[in-house]
PDB file of C-alpha atoms in Angstrom:
ATOM      1  CA  UNK A   1     -46.045 -74.652  88.839  1.00 84.00           C
ATOM      2  CA  UNK A   2     -43.541 -76.575  90.946  1.00 92.00           C
ATOM      3  CA  UNK A   3     -40.311 -75.370  92.682  1.00 95.00           C
ATOM      4  CA  UNK A   4     -37.178 -77.031  91.348  1.00 96.00           C
ATOM      5  CA  UNK A   5     -34.295 -77.725  93.666  1.00 96.00           C
ATOM      6  CA  UNK A   6     -31.069 -78.099  91.625  1.00 97.00           C
ATOM      7  CA  UNK A   7     -28.230 -79.828  93.399  1.00 98.00           C
ATOM      8  CA  UNK A   8     -24.780 -80.081  91.897  1.00 98.00           C
ATOM      9  CA  UNK A   9     -23.106 -83.403  92.695  1.00 98.00           C
ATOM     10  CA  UNK A  10     -20.589 -83.422  95.609  1.00 97.00           C
ATOM     11  CA  UNK A  11     -16.930 -82.889  94.928  1.00 97.00           C
ATOM     12  CA  UNK A  12     -15.505 -85.639  92.768  1.00 97.00           C
ATOM     13  CA  UNK A  13     -12.163 -87.249  92.274  1.00 96.00           C
ATOM     14  CA  UNK A  14     -11.964 -85.493  88.936  1.00 96.00           C
ATOM     15  CA  UNK A  15     -12.535 -82.146  90.582  1.00 95.00           C
ATOM     16  CA  UNK A  16      -9.677 -82.644  93.005  1.00 93.00           C
ATOM     17  CA  UNK A  17      -7.429 -84.017  90.214  1.00 94.00           C
ATOM     18  CA  UNK A  18      -8.202 -80.984  87.919  1.00 93.00           C
ATOM     19  CA  UNK A  19      -9.727 -83.209  85.168  1.00 94.00           C
ATOM     20  CA  UNK A  20     -12.605 -82.407  82.910  1.00 95.00           C
ATOM     21  CA  UNK A  21     -14.595 -85.527  83.615  1.00 94.00           C
ATOM     22  CA  UNK A  22     -17.575 -85.208  81.250  1.00 95.00           C
ATOM     23  CA  UNK A  23     -19.097 -88.665  80.715  1.00 96.00           C
ATOM     24  CA  UNK A  24     -15.852 -90.532  81.703  1.00 95.00           C
ATOM     25  CA  UNK A  25     -17.042 -93.643  83.643  1.00 95.00           C
ATOM     26  CA  UNK A  26     -15.886 -94.358  87.159  1.00 94.00           C
ATOM     27  CA  UNK A  27     -15.780 -90.746  88.441  1.00 96.00           C
ATOM     28  CA  UNK A  28     -16.776 -91.015  92.082  1.00 97.00           C
ATOM     29  CA  UNK A  29     -17.157 -88.621  94.972  1.00 97.00           C
ATOM     30  CA  UNK A  30     -14.018 -88.010  96.896  1.00 97.00           C
ATOM     31  CA  UNK A  31     -13.894 -87.943 100.760  1.00 97.00           C
ATOM     32  CA  UNK A  32     -15.111 -84.419 100.904  1.00 96.00           C
ATOM     33  CA  UNK A  33     -17.807 -85.076  98.315  1.00 97.00           C
ATOM     34  CA  UNK A  34     -19.115 -88.099 100.238  1.00 98.00           C
ATOM     35  CA  UNK A  35     -19.365 -85.877 103.419  1.00 97.00           C
ATOM     36  CA  UNK A  36     -21.219 -83.163 101.369  1.00 97.00           C
ATOM     37  CA  UNK A  37     -23.746 -85.849 100.186  1.00 98.00           C
ATOM     38  CA  UNK A  38     -24.148 -87.181 103.733  1.00 97.00           C
ATOM     39  CA  UNK A  39     -25.124 -83.744 104.920  1.00 96.00           C
ATOM     40  CA  UNK A  40     -27.627 -83.177 102.209  1.00 96.00           C
ATOM     41  CA  UNK A  41     -30.605 -84.917 104.014  1.00 95.00           C
ATOM     42  CA  UNK A  42     -30.267 -82.531 106.952  1.00 93.00           C
ATOM     43  CA  UNK A  43     -29.894 -79.479 104.770  1.00 93.00           C
ATOM     44  CA  UNK A  44     -33.098 -80.341 102.865  1.00 94.00           C
ATOM     45  CA  UNK A  45     -34.995 -81.835 105.831  1.00 92.00           C
ATOM     46  CA  UNK A  46     -37.641 -79.032 105.806  1.00 92.00           C
ATOM     47  CA  UNK A  47     -38.529 -79.566 102.153  1.00 93.00           C
ATOM     48  CA  UNK A  48     -41.484 -81.953 101.221  1.00 93.00           C
ATOM     49  CA  UNK A  49     -39.720 -83.396  98.204  1.00 95.00           C
ATOM     50  CA  UNK A  50     -42.081 -85.177  95.903  1.00 95.00           C
ATOM     51  CA  UNK A  51     -39.643 -86.661  93.306  1.00 96.00           C
ATOM     52  CA  UNK A  52     -35.868 -86.885  92.629  1.00 98.00           C
ATOM     53  CA  UNK A  53     -34.364 -86.840  89.233  1.00 98.00           C
ATOM     54  CA  UNK A  54     -30.701 -87.459  88.695  1.00 98.00           C
ATOM     55  CA  UNK A  55     -28.072 -87.542  86.032  1.00 98.00           C
ATOM     56  CA  UNK A  56     -27.016 -91.169  85.301  1.00 98.00           C
ATOM     57  CA  UNK A  57     -23.390 -90.448  86.106  1.00 98.00           C
ATOM     58  CA  UNK A  58     -21.870 -92.031  89.126  1.00 98.00           C
ATOM     59  CA  UNK A  59     -21.088 -88.873  91.043  1.00 98.00           C
ATOM     60  CA  UNK A  60     -24.678 -87.749  90.908  1.00 98.00           C
ATOM     61  CA  UNK A  61     -26.042 -91.150  91.867  1.00 98.00           C
ATOM     62  CA  UNK A  62     -23.761 -91.204  94.871  1.00 98.00           C
ATOM     63  CA  UNK A  63     -24.749 -87.715  95.912  1.00 98.00           C
ATOM     64  CA  UNK A  64     -28.507 -88.565  96.145  1.00 98.00           C
ATOM     65  CA  UNK A  65     -28.003 -91.899  97.841  1.00 98.00           C
ATOM     66  CA  UNK A  66     -27.994 -90.583 101.406  1.00 98.00           C
ATOM     67  CA  UNK A  67     -31.129 -88.556 100.662  1.00 97.00           C
ATOM     68  CA  UNK A  68     -32.931 -91.622  99.350  1.00 97.00           C
ATOM     69  CA  UNK A  69     -31.778 -93.712 102.302  1.00 97.00           C
ATOM     70  CA  UNK A  70     -33.218 -90.965 104.670  1.00 97.00           C
ATOM     71  CA  UNK A  71     -36.452 -90.921 102.702  1.00 96.00           C
ATOM     72  CA  UNK A  72     -37.147 -94.560 101.628  1.00 93.00           C
ATOM     73  CA  UNK A  73     -40.604 -93.664 100.135  1.00 91.00           C
ATOM     74  CA  UNK A  74     -39.184 -91.012  97.695  1.00 94.00           C
ATOM     75  CA  UNK A  75     -39.214 -91.971  94.145  1.00 91.00           C
ATOM     76  CA  UNK A  76     -35.960 -91.501  92.128  1.00 95.00           C
ATOM     77  CA  UNK A  77     -35.568 -91.237  88.413  1.00 98.00           C
ATOM     78  CA  UNK A  78     -32.618 -91.067  86.036  1.00 98.00           C
ATOM     79  CA  UNK A  79     -32.743 -88.614  83.114  1.00 98.00           C
ATOM     80  CA  UNK A  80     -29.797 -88.516  80.677  1.00 98.00           C
ATOM     81  CA  UNK A  81     -30.880 -85.079  79.498  1.00 98.00           C
ATOM     82  CA  UNK A  82     -29.517 -83.501  82.733  1.00 98.00           C
ATOM     83  CA  UNK A  83     -26.253 -85.424  82.363  1.00 98.00           C
ATOM     84  CA  UNK A  84     -22.948 -83.610  82.014  1.00 97.00           C
ATOM     85  CA  UNK A  85     -22.056 -81.827  78.744  1.00 97.00           C
ATOM     86  CA  UNK A  86     -20.589 -84.229  76.227  1.00 97.00           C
ATOM     87  CA  UNK A  87     -17.011 -82.838  76.057  1.00 97.00           C
ATOM     88  CA  UNK A  88     -15.964 -85.353  73.495  1.00 96.00           C
ATOM     89  CA  UNK A  89     -12.148 -85.389  72.964  1.00 96.00           C
ATOM     90  CA  UNK A  90     -11.630 -83.057  75.954  1.00 96.00           C
ATOM     91  CA  UNK A  91     -13.104 -85.647  78.425  1.00 95.00           C
ATOM     92  CA  UNK A  92     -10.597 -86.849  80.921  1.00 93.00           C
ATOM     93  CA  UNK A  93      -8.041 -84.217  80.162  1.00 94.00           C
ATOM     94  CA  UNK A  94      -6.294 -81.850  82.542  1.00 94.00           C
ATOM     95  CA  UNK A  95      -7.959 -78.460  82.724  1.00 93.00           C
ATOM     96  CA  UNK A  96      -4.455 -76.962  82.989  1.00 92.00           C
ATOM     97  CA  UNK A  97      -3.708 -78.335  79.508  1.00 93.00           C
ATOM     98  CA  UNK A  98      -7.026 -77.259  78.047  1.00 93.00           C
ATOM     99  CA  UNK A  99      -6.640 -73.574  78.988  1.00 90.00           C
ATOM    100  CA  UNK A 100      -4.288 -73.069  76.077  1.00 91.00           C
ATOM    101  CA  UNK A 101      -6.653 -74.594  73.485  1.00 94.00           C
ATOM    102  CA  UNK A 102      -8.069 -71.975  71.108  1.00 95.00           C
ATOM    103  CA  UNK A 103     -11.592 -73.371  71.790  1.00 95.00           C
ATOM    104  CA  UNK A 104     -11.216 -72.364  75.522  1.00 94.00           C
ATOM    105  CA  UNK A 105     -11.423 -68.751  74.647  1.00 95.00           C
ATOM    106  CA  UNK A 106     -14.717 -69.361  72.831  1.00 96.00           C
ATOM    107  CA  UNK A 107     -15.964 -71.496  75.798  1.00 95.00           C
ATOM    108  CA  UNK A 108     -15.244 -68.486  78.023  1.00 94.00           C
ATOM    109  CA  UNK A 109     -16.386 -65.605  76.000  1.00 94.00           C
ATOM    110  CA  UNK A 110     -18.860 -66.984  73.433  1.00 97.00           C
ATOM    111  CA  UNK A 111     -20.130 -70.365  74.824  1.00 96.00           C
ATOM    112  CA  UNK A 112     -23.133 -70.340  72.569  1.00 97.00           C
ATOM    113  CA  UNK A 113     -20.742 -70.901  69.637  1.00 97.00           C
ATOM    114  CA  UNK A 114     -18.645 -73.536  71.404  1.00 97.00           C
ATOM    115  CA  UNK A 115     -18.856 -77.178  70.166  1.00 97.00           C
ATOM    116  CA  UNK A 116     -16.530 -79.715  71.618  1.00 97.00           C
ATOM    117  CA  UNK A 117     -14.623 -81.956  69.176  1.00 96.00           C
ATOM    118  CA  UNK A 118     -16.241 -85.344  69.162  1.00 97.00           C
ATOM    119  CA  UNK A 119     -18.891 -84.067  71.671  1.00 97.00           C
ATOM    120  CA  UNK A 120     -21.806 -81.577  71.651  1.00 98.00           C
ATOM    121  CA  UNK A 121     -22.162 -77.851  71.704  1.00 98.00           C
ATOM    122  CA  UNK A 122     -22.951 -76.006  74.852  1.00 97.00           C
ATOM    123  CA  UNK A 123     -26.113 -74.729  73.235  1.00 98.00           C
ATOM    124  CA  UNK A 124     -27.336 -78.339  72.723  1.00 98.00           C
ATOM    125  CA  UNK A 125     -26.533 -79.065  76.396  1.00 98.00           C
ATOM    126  CA  UNK A 126     -28.765 -76.160  77.513  1.00 98.00           C
ATOM    127  CA  UNK A 127     -31.528 -77.013  75.117  1.00 98.00           C
ATOM    128  CA  UNK A 128     -31.795 -80.690  76.339  1.00 98.00           C
ATOM    129  CA  UNK A 129     -31.686 -79.788  80.016  1.00 98.00           C
ATOM    130  CA  UNK A 130     -34.272 -77.049  79.660  1.00 97.00           C
ATOM    131  CA  UNK A 131     -36.550 -79.453  77.785  1.00 98.00           C
ATOM    132  CA  UNK A 132     -36.149 -81.999  80.610  1.00 98.00           C
ATOM    133  CA  UNK A 133     -37.079 -79.318  83.239  1.00 98.00           C
ATOM    134  CA  UNK A 134     -40.216 -78.329  81.276  1.00 96.00           C
ATOM    135  CA  UNK A 135     -41.293 -81.903  81.005  1.00 97.00           C
ATOM    136  CA  UNK A 136     -40.640 -82.816  84.658  1.00 97.00           C
ATOM    137  CA  UNK A 137     -42.417 -79.498  85.762  1.00 97.00           C
ATOM    138  CA  UNK A 138     -45.542 -80.561  83.993  1.00 96.00           C
ATOM    139  CA  UNK A 139     -45.313 -84.222  85.280  1.00 97.00           C
ATOM    140  CA  UNK A 140     -44.643 -83.212  88.852  1.00 97.00           C
ATOM    141  CA  UNK A 141     -47.514 -80.708  88.754  1.00 96.00           C
ATOM    142  CA  UNK A 142     -49.818 -83.310  87.322  1.00 96.00           C
ATOM    143  CA  UNK A 143     -48.879 -85.880  89.951  1.00 96.00           C
ATOM    144  CA  UNK A 144     -48.250 -83.801  93.056  1.00 95.00           C
ATOM    145  CA  UNK A 145     -49.877 -80.410  92.467  1.00 94.00           C
ATOM    146  CA  UNK A 146     -48.812 -76.883  91.634  1.00 91.00           C
ATOM    147  CA  UNK A 147     -47.075 -76.285  94.974  1.00 92.00           C
ATOM    148  CA  UNK A 148     -44.932 -79.407  94.733  1.00 94.00           C
ATOM    149  CA  UNK A 149     -41.102 -79.286  95.283  1.00 95.00           C
ATOM    150  CA  UNK A 150     -38.810 -81.720  93.478  1.00 96.00           C
ATOM    151  CA  UNK A 151     -35.050 -82.154  93.181  1.00 97.00           C
ATOM    152  CA  UNK A 152     -32.677 -82.656  90.238  1.00 98.00           C
ATOM    153  CA  UNK A 153     -29.081 -83.642  90.802  1.00 98.00           C
ATOM    154  CA  UNK A 154     -26.879 -82.498  87.926  1.00 98.00           C
ATOM    155  CA  UNK A 155     -23.469 -80.848  87.002  1.00 98.00           C
ATOM    156  CA  UNK A 156     -22.058 -77.426  87.107  1.00 96.00           C
ATOM    157  CA  UNK A 157     -22.386 -76.361  83.484  1.00 96.00           C
ATOM    158  CA  UNK A 158     -25.856 -77.877  83.207  1.00 98.00           C
ATOM    159  CA  UNK A 159     -27.114 -76.042  86.292  1.00 98.00           C
ATOM    160  CA  UNK A 160     -25.497 -72.775  85.209  1.00 97.00           C
ATOM    161  CA  UNK A 161     -27.277 -73.119  81.814  1.00 97.00           C
ATOM    162  CA  UNK A 162     -30.642 -73.689  83.459  1.00 98.00           C
ATOM    163  CA  UNK A 163     -30.178 -70.630  85.745  1.00 98.00           C
ATOM    164  CA  UNK A 164     -29.318 -68.534  82.714  1.00 97.00           C
ATOM    165  CA  UNK A 165     -32.447 -69.817  80.911  1.00 96.00           C
ATOM    166  CA  UNK A 166     -34.599 -69.107  83.907  1.00 96.00           C
ATOM    167  CA  UNK A 167     -33.262 -65.513  84.142  1.00 97.00           C
ATOM    168  CA  UNK A 168     -33.644 -64.882  80.462  1.00 96.00           C
ATOM    169  CA  UNK A 169     -29.888 -64.494  79.989  1.00 96.00           C
ATOM    170  CA  UNK A 170     -28.171 -65.408  76.812  1.00 97.00           C
ATOM    171  CA  UNK A 171     -25.982 -68.478  77.095  1.00 97.00           C
ATOM    172  CA  UNK A 172     -23.020 -66.241  76.449  1.00 96.00           C
ATOM    173  CA  UNK A 173     -23.438 -64.849  79.961  1.00 96.00           C
ATOM    174  CA  UNK A 174     -23.673 -68.127  81.785  1.00 95.00           C
ATOM    175  CA  UNK A 175     -20.033 -68.151  82.698  1.00 95.00           C
ATOM    176  CA  UNK A 176     -20.838 -65.336  85.109  1.00 95.00           C
ATOM    177  CA  UNK A 177     -22.742 -67.799  87.282  1.00 95.00           C
ATOM    178  CA  UNK A 178     -21.011 -70.006  89.855  1.00 93.00           C
ATOM    179  CA  UNK A 179     -22.290 -73.280  91.462  1.00 95.00           C
ATOM    180  CA  UNK A 180     -19.995 -75.159  93.800  1.00 95.00           C
ATOM    181  CA  UNK A 181     -20.141 -78.917  94.564  1.00 96.00           C
ATOM    182  CA  UNK A 182     -23.174 -79.979  96.390  1.00 96.00           C
ATOM    183  CA  UNK A 183     -24.629 -76.402  96.285  1.00 96.00           C
ATOM    184  CA  UNK A 184     -28.374 -75.866  96.173  1.00 96.00           C
ATOM    185  CA  UNK A 185     -30.023 -73.692  93.579  1.00 96.00           C
ATOM    186  CA  UNK A 186     -33.792 -73.218  93.586  1.00 95.00           C
ATOM    187  CA  UNK A 187     -36.065 -72.066  90.806  1.00 96.00           C
ATOM    188  CA  UNK A 188     -39.770 -71.445  91.414  1.00 95.00           C
ATOM    189  CA  UNK A 189     -41.627 -71.744  88.165  1.00 95.00           C
ATOM    190  CA  UNK A 190     -44.976 -69.837  87.549  1.00 92.00           C
ATOM    191  CA  UNK A 191     -47.241 -69.528  84.551  1.00 89.00           C
ATOM    192  CA  UNK A 192     -45.686 -66.253  83.560  1.00 91.00           C
ATOM    193  CA  UNK A 193     -41.964 -66.513  84.574  1.00 93.00           C
ATOM    194  CA  UNK A 194     -39.485 -68.428  86.738  1.00 95.00           C
ATOM    195  CA  UNK A 195     -38.066 -66.928  89.955  1.00 95.00           C
ATOM    196  CA  UNK A 196     -34.558 -67.652  91.023  1.00 96.00           C
ATOM    197  CA  UNK A 197     -34.833 -67.929  94.828  1.00 94.00           C
ATOM    198  CA  UNK A 198     -31.469 -69.548  95.790  1.00 94.00           C
ATOM    199  CA  UNK A 199     -28.237 -69.675  93.795  1.00 96.00           C
ATOM    200  CA  UNK A 200     -25.337 -71.987  94.653  1.00 94.00           C
ATOM    201  CA  UNK A 201     -26.103 -72.115  98.372  1.00 94.00           C
ATOM    202  CA  UNK A 202     -23.639 -74.317 100.272  1.00 90.00           C
ATOM    203  CA  UNK A 203     -24.083 -72.833 103.723  1.00 84.00           C
ATOM    204  CA  UNK A 204     -20.334 -72.518 103.632  1.00 65.00           C
ATOM    205  CA  UNK A 205     -18.440 -69.207 103.013  1.00 62.00           C
ATOM    206  CA  UNK A 206     -14.966 -70.681 102.991  1.00 66.00           C
ATOM    207  CA  UNK A 207     -14.777 -70.309  99.226  1.00 61.00           C
ATOM    208  CA  UNK A 208     -15.093 -66.515  99.579  1.00 58.00           C
ATOM    209  CA  UNK A 209     -11.921 -66.226 101.539  1.00 60.00           C
ATOM    210  CA  UNK A 210      -8.787 -64.906  99.828  1.00 57.00           C
ATOM    211  CA  UNK A 211      -6.830 -67.689  98.073  1.00 56.00           C
ATOM    212  CA  UNK A 212      -3.117 -68.163  98.023  1.00 61.00           C
ATOM    213  CA  UNK A 213      -3.416 -67.944  94.258  1.00 59.00           C
ATOM    214  CA  UNK A 214      -6.058 -65.441  92.968  1.00 51.00           C
ATOM    215  CA  UNK A 215      -8.849 -67.308  91.137  1.00 51.00           C
ATOM    216  CA  UNK A 216      -8.488 -65.194  87.998  1.00 57.00           C
ATOM    217  CA  UNK A 217     -11.066 -64.287  85.410  1.00 54.00           C
ATOM    218  CA  UNK A 218     -11.577 -67.746  83.843  1.00 60.00           C
ATOM    219  CA  UNK A 219     -14.836 -69.636  84.580  1.00 62.00           C
ATOM    220  CA  UNK A 220     -14.082 -73.250  85.582  1.00 64.00           C
ATOM    221  CA  UNK A 221     -15.365 -75.456  82.780  1.00 64.00           C
ATOM    222  CA  UNK A 222     -17.290 -78.282  84.438  1.00 62.00           C
ATOM    223  CA  UNK A 223     -17.916 -76.194  87.530  1.00 58.00           C
ATOM    224  CA  UNK A 224     -14.709 -76.331  89.544  1.00 62.00           C
ATOM    225  CA  UNK A 225     -13.896 -78.015  92.821  1.00 55.00           C
ATOM    226  CA  UNK A 226     -15.265 -75.413  95.296  1.00 58.00           C
ATOM    227  CA  UNK A 227     -13.757 -74.526  98.593  1.00 52.00           C
ATOM    228  CA  UNK A 228     -10.521 -76.192  99.471  1.00 54.00           C
TER     229      UNK A 228
END
């Protein structure tokens, strides 16, 4: 079965403003995010990508644009099932404000029970994204062969949930996974099991350096802004 390259979108204006974007329209890449997207063709130059599938949200579409420009023959598809979690009434709000919401403790410690007011549950997010991957795996293998490599550009929480699913981890453990903006995660699927072969690879270790303020023990909902 194919190898899936999961790319989180580049850093967005919502990331730098500390907002939980969700499906809020008009959230674009910021200057750093645009530079991350511009570097993507070089980082992936050795990979014979057969297809690209992206979330419909602007920040993902902008992230794959340089890659499509560099490979004009590459087919691109949009799939809403790998779009961001529908955060409902939380969308567009400051993460600093949301940390005191009672639901945030559930999101952190028991995400399989978390459902956003006016939105969807994290369990539903994982289910739709995993179904999309299974369908695209079959389609890519049918059209390009079992050794094909294809790319999906999605969002932090979605990618984390797909990694958890591939590793056989309960969704309640997915907050232990971290994927920075424009990081590359690779999962090789086989008949018996998936293999996680890369996780959150940015080629940049700046985010591992000590911070002026310790990062704490809370997982950033939506994925966080990455290295400063």
